[in-house]
């Protein structure tokens, strides 16, 4: 296997911010509409987040980006790249990042482009930002993973396709709240889930999404990273894996030798669903909120198509000062206004005038 | 076609950018070329903090076509902490949760989309302050 990824200059996260909309729909409510009495005990999560009628990937990226800027306390003009990973960019052609950069006062001396790699588009943006700063091209770069995921009405994905994500400002290690130790990316051509051009809803390969896709790619990325850094599971305080449901990340963590104490803090999917490109990184922000200096955190995404990015970060003293400057991820998770299926269907464009 | 207008207004709409008078310190939103207080033409761009309180509010049920999909929605008069009163939609809040004097903060949200294939317009709305830890 190849060497792990490390930039020339030491880099880390100088600011992070989470965002989850306030609305939720219960899985039992979706089941009531489409399966009647046949729901029982097989629902993949308890509830999922639902974006408000005036929210999309752009507005939510601005929210998370503002939180990251509050924690970083830097001049936004020093951010020279803004990459947003999502599979729900509001436009097919016109970058989400231009609106977000203008709103966050990052513009105009920045590069910006939309990333797409299903649920790992957010960590793809992080990899690019780590490389951009680590090469010396820029002092700071912002990476966002954000989604307002759509599931076909009645489809298995409708129970979990949710909204939320996180933003990270990457900068020099000397200013970092969490320093990068190393990363590894693993990608193969595996068509487990996809959405063709002009289609509103994605298709998935049912059981094919498990072993050949999710488990194989995260396993390969995490194991290679740990071998490269000469680390074992017990060296990590927290982990956050991609969370398409409640079961997969638990099963993956336990198979790789991680304990419940390590994965529970970052496991948010039971309460908000699968926020796609924001999923593993939103869990990662919850672990940062809880972490203490010296803690090592493992982040591993999974994106259908398929691939996984794995990162090891070590928390610094600076995190303690930065945490309280923006709302915690838990606060976003805990604020909830439950809506019924009809409201959800109207807001998500499933019914129209 | 709203593109030229929104392009001109983007800093106002995304960042509450108004003006401050370099002679008397009077804040204006929307931005002014001439100070309404001292008539000075020395006006400097100023981004408002976005923090304020609700002066009054109402619920809109009848509206123009581009906002039809959003009714019913809340509109409020907001007193910004810099001392300027502006009109804006409230978001992330139900009508029975709003009170006069309630602290609010500015967020960028979708105003409307120009049909199925036109541009999407974004701008400021206000919501209860997100301070949670």
Short mmCIF file of C-alpha atoms in Angstrom, two decimals, chain A residues 172-339:
data_model
loop_
_atom_site.label_atom_id
_atom_site.label_comp_id
_atom_site.label_asym_id
_atom_site.label_seq_id
_atom_site.Cartn_x
_atom_site.Cartn_y
_atom_site.Cartn_z
CA UNK A 172 -0.78 26.52 10.10
CA UNK A 173 -0.22 23.98 12.88
CA UNK A 174 1.10 26.75 15.14
CA UNK A 175 -2.43 28.21 15.26
CA UNK A 176 -4.33 24.92 15.20
CA UNK A 177 -7.00 23.67 17.59
CA UNK A 178 -6.29 20.21 16.24
CA UNK A 179 -3.15 19.32 14.33
CA UNK A 180 -3.13 16.90 11.40
CA UNK A 181 -0.96 13.82 11.95
CA UNK A 182 -1.68 12.22 8.62
CA UNK A 183 -4.38 11.21 6.18
CA UNK A 184 -5.15 8.49 3.72
CA UNK A 185 -7.64 8.31 0.85
CA UNK A 186 -8.87 5.09 -0.74
CA UNK A 187 -11.01 5.06 -3.88
CA UNK A 188 -12.29 2.36 -6.24
CA UNK A 189 -14.95 2.28 -8.96
CA UNK A 190 -17.86 0.82 -7.00
CA UNK A 191 -21.32 1.91 -8.15
CA UNK A 192 -23.25 1.38 -4.92
CA UNK A 193 -25.28 4.60 -5.08
CA UNK A 194 -25.67 7.27 -7.75
CA UNK A 195 -27.89 9.92 -9.26
CA UNK A 196 -27.89 10.50 -12.97
CA UNK A 197 -28.04 13.94 -14.58
CA UNK A 198 -31.47 15.62 -14.36
CA UNK A 199 -32.76 13.01 -11.93
CA UNK A 200 -34.22 14.34 -8.69
CA UNK A 201 -33.63 11.30 -6.51
CA UNK A 202 -30.65 8.93 -6.25
CA UNK A 203 -30.67 5.17 -6.76
CA UNK A 204 -28.95 2.69 -4.51
CA UNK A 205 -27.67 -0.83 -4.90
CA UNK A 206 -29.48 -2.19 -1.82
CA UNK A 207 -27.23 -4.72 -0.08
CA UNK A 208 -24.35 -3.74 -2.34
CA UNK A 209 -24.01 -0.57 -0.25
CA UNK A 210 -22.68 -2.60 2.71
CA UNK A 211 -19.69 -4.92 2.36
CA UNK A 212 -18.22 -4.00 -1.05
CA UNK A 213 -18.82 -0.30 -0.51
CA UNK A 214 -19.08 1.17 3.00
CA UNK A 215 -17.19 -1.45 4.98
CA UNK A 216 -14.48 -2.23 2.45
CA UNK A 217 -13.48 1.40 1.82
CA UNK A 218 -13.51 2.66 5.40
CA UNK A 219 -11.67 -0.47 6.55
CA UNK A 220 -8.95 0.03 3.94
CA UNK A 221 -8.52 3.75 4.63
CA UNK A 222 -8.49 3.46 8.42
CA UNK A 223 -6.25 0.41 8.60
CA UNK A 224 -3.71 1.91 6.20
CA UNK A 225 -3.68 5.20 8.09
CA UNK A 226 -3.19 3.49 11.44
CA UNK A 227 -0.40 1.30 10.06
CA UNK A 228 1.29 4.32 8.49
CA UNK A 229 1.19 6.27 11.73
CA UNK A 230 2.02 3.20 13.80
CA UNK A 231 -1.13 3.63 15.87
CA UNK A 232 -3.67 1.18 17.22
CA UNK A 233 -7.35 1.74 18.10
CA UNK A 234 -6.60 2.34 21.77
CA UNK A 235 -4.48 5.40 20.84
CA UNK A 236 -7.62 7.31 19.85
CA UNK A 237 -9.90 9.08 22.30
CA UNK A 238 -12.74 9.55 19.77
CA UNK A 239 -13.67 8.42 16.30
CA UNK A 240 -16.24 9.62 13.78
CA UNK A 241 -17.12 7.52 10.76
CA UNK A 242 -19.66 8.20 8.03
CA UNK A 243 -23.13 7.60 9.46
CA UNK A 244 -25.71 6.50 6.88
CA UNK A 245 -27.76 4.92 9.68
CA UNK A 246 -27.21 3.84 13.28
CA UNK A 247 -25.94 0.35 12.51
CA UNK A 248 -23.12 0.72 9.95
CA UNK A 249 -20.78 3.02 11.92
CA UNK A 250 -21.17 0.92 15.08
CA UNK A 251 -20.48 -2.29 13.22
CA UNK A 252 -17.46 -0.82 11.42
CA UNK A 253 -16.03 0.64 14.62
CA UNK A 254 -16.36 -2.62 16.53
CA UNK A 255 -14.86 -4.67 13.70
CA UNK A 256 -11.82 -2.36 13.62
CA UNK A 257 -11.37 -2.71 17.39
CA UNK A 258 -12.91 0.53 18.67
CA UNK A 259 -15.12 0.67 21.74
CA UNK A 260 -18.48 2.25 22.44
CA UNK A 261 -16.77 4.98 24.50
CA UNK A 262 -14.78 5.97 21.43
CA UNK A 263 -17.64 6.11 18.92
CA UNK A 264 -20.67 7.29 20.92
CA UNK A 265 -19.75 11.01 21.20
CA UNK A 266 -19.53 11.42 17.44
CA UNK A 267 -22.46 9.18 16.52
CA UNK A 268 -25.27 11.59 15.65
CA UNK A 269 -27.24 9.70 12.99
CA UNK A 270 -29.83 8.19 15.38
CA UNK A 271 -31.06 11.71 16.15
CA UNK A 272 -30.59 13.59 12.88
CA UNK A 273 -30.19 10.97 10.15
CA UNK A 274 -27.61 10.84 7.39
CA UNK A 275 -26.45 14.33 6.48
CA UNK A 276 -24.45 12.94 3.56
CA UNK A 277 -21.39 15.11 2.80
CA UNK A 278 -21.73 16.58 6.28
CA UNK A 279 -22.12 13.27 8.10
CA UNK A 280 -18.71 12.12 9.36
CA UNK A 281 -17.44 15.70 9.77
CA UNK A 282 -20.45 16.80 11.80
CA UNK A 283 -19.78 13.85 14.13
CA UNK A 284 -16.16 14.99 14.18
CA UNK A 285 -17.21 18.49 15.38
CA UNK A 286 -19.13 16.84 18.25
CA UNK A 287 -15.92 15.05 19.28
CA UNK A 288 -13.97 18.33 19.08
CA UNK A 289 -16.56 19.92 21.39
CA UNK A 290 -15.85 17.17 23.92
CA UNK A 291 -12.09 16.79 23.43
CA UNK A 292 -9.23 17.88 25.68
CA UNK A 293 -5.66 18.81 24.71
CA UNK A 294 -3.65 15.76 23.71
CA UNK A 295 -6.68 13.73 22.61
CA UNK A 296 -6.29 11.98 19.28
CA UNK A 297 -9.35 11.85 17.01
CA UNK A 298 -9.91 9.63 13.97
CA UNK A 299 -12.19 10.87 11.20
CA UNK A 300 -13.19 8.60 8.32
CA UNK A 301 -15.75 9.45 5.67
CA UNK A 302 -17.35 7.23 3.10
CA UNK A 303 -18.62 8.38 -0.26
CA UNK A 304 -20.51 6.17 -2.65
CA UNK A 305 -18.95 5.52 -5.96
CA UNK A 306 -16.84 4.78 -3.83
CA UNK A 307 -14.13 5.93 -1.45
CA UNK A 308 -13.06 6.90 2.03
CA UNK A 309 -10.84 9.66 3.45
CA UNK A 310 -9.32 8.98 6.87
CA UNK A 311 -7.57 11.58 9.05
CA UNK A 312 -5.84 11.56 12.40
CA UNK A 313 -5.88 14.81 14.38
CA UNK A 314 -4.34 15.62 17.76
CA UNK A 315 -6.09 18.29 19.84
CA UNK A 316 -4.05 21.27 21.13
CA UNK A 317 -4.46 23.66 24.07
CA UNK A 318 -6.00 26.23 21.74
CA UNK A 319 -9.20 24.23 21.46
CA UNK A 320 -10.19 25.05 25.03
CA UNK A 321 -10.46 28.77 24.29
CA UNK A 322 -12.18 28.30 20.95
CA UNK A 323 -14.97 25.87 21.83
CA UNK A 324 -17.40 28.27 23.47
CA UNK A 325 -17.13 30.95 20.78
CA UNK A 326 -19.87 29.28 18.69
CA UNK A 327 -22.85 27.00 19.39
CA UNK A 328 -21.87 23.41 20.12
CA UNK A 329 -22.88 20.59 17.81
CA UNK A 330 -24.91 19.02 20.64
CA UNK A 331 -26.91 22.24 20.96
CA UNK A 332 -27.87 22.00 17.31
CA UNK A 333 -28.78 18.33 17.73
CA UNK A 334 -30.87 18.94 20.81
CA UNK A 335 -32.92 21.86 19.50
CA UNK A 336 -35.71 20.21 17.64
CA UNK A 337 -39.09 21.18 16.29
CA UNK A 338 -40.92 18.11 15.02
CA UNK A 339 -42.94 18.48 11.81
#
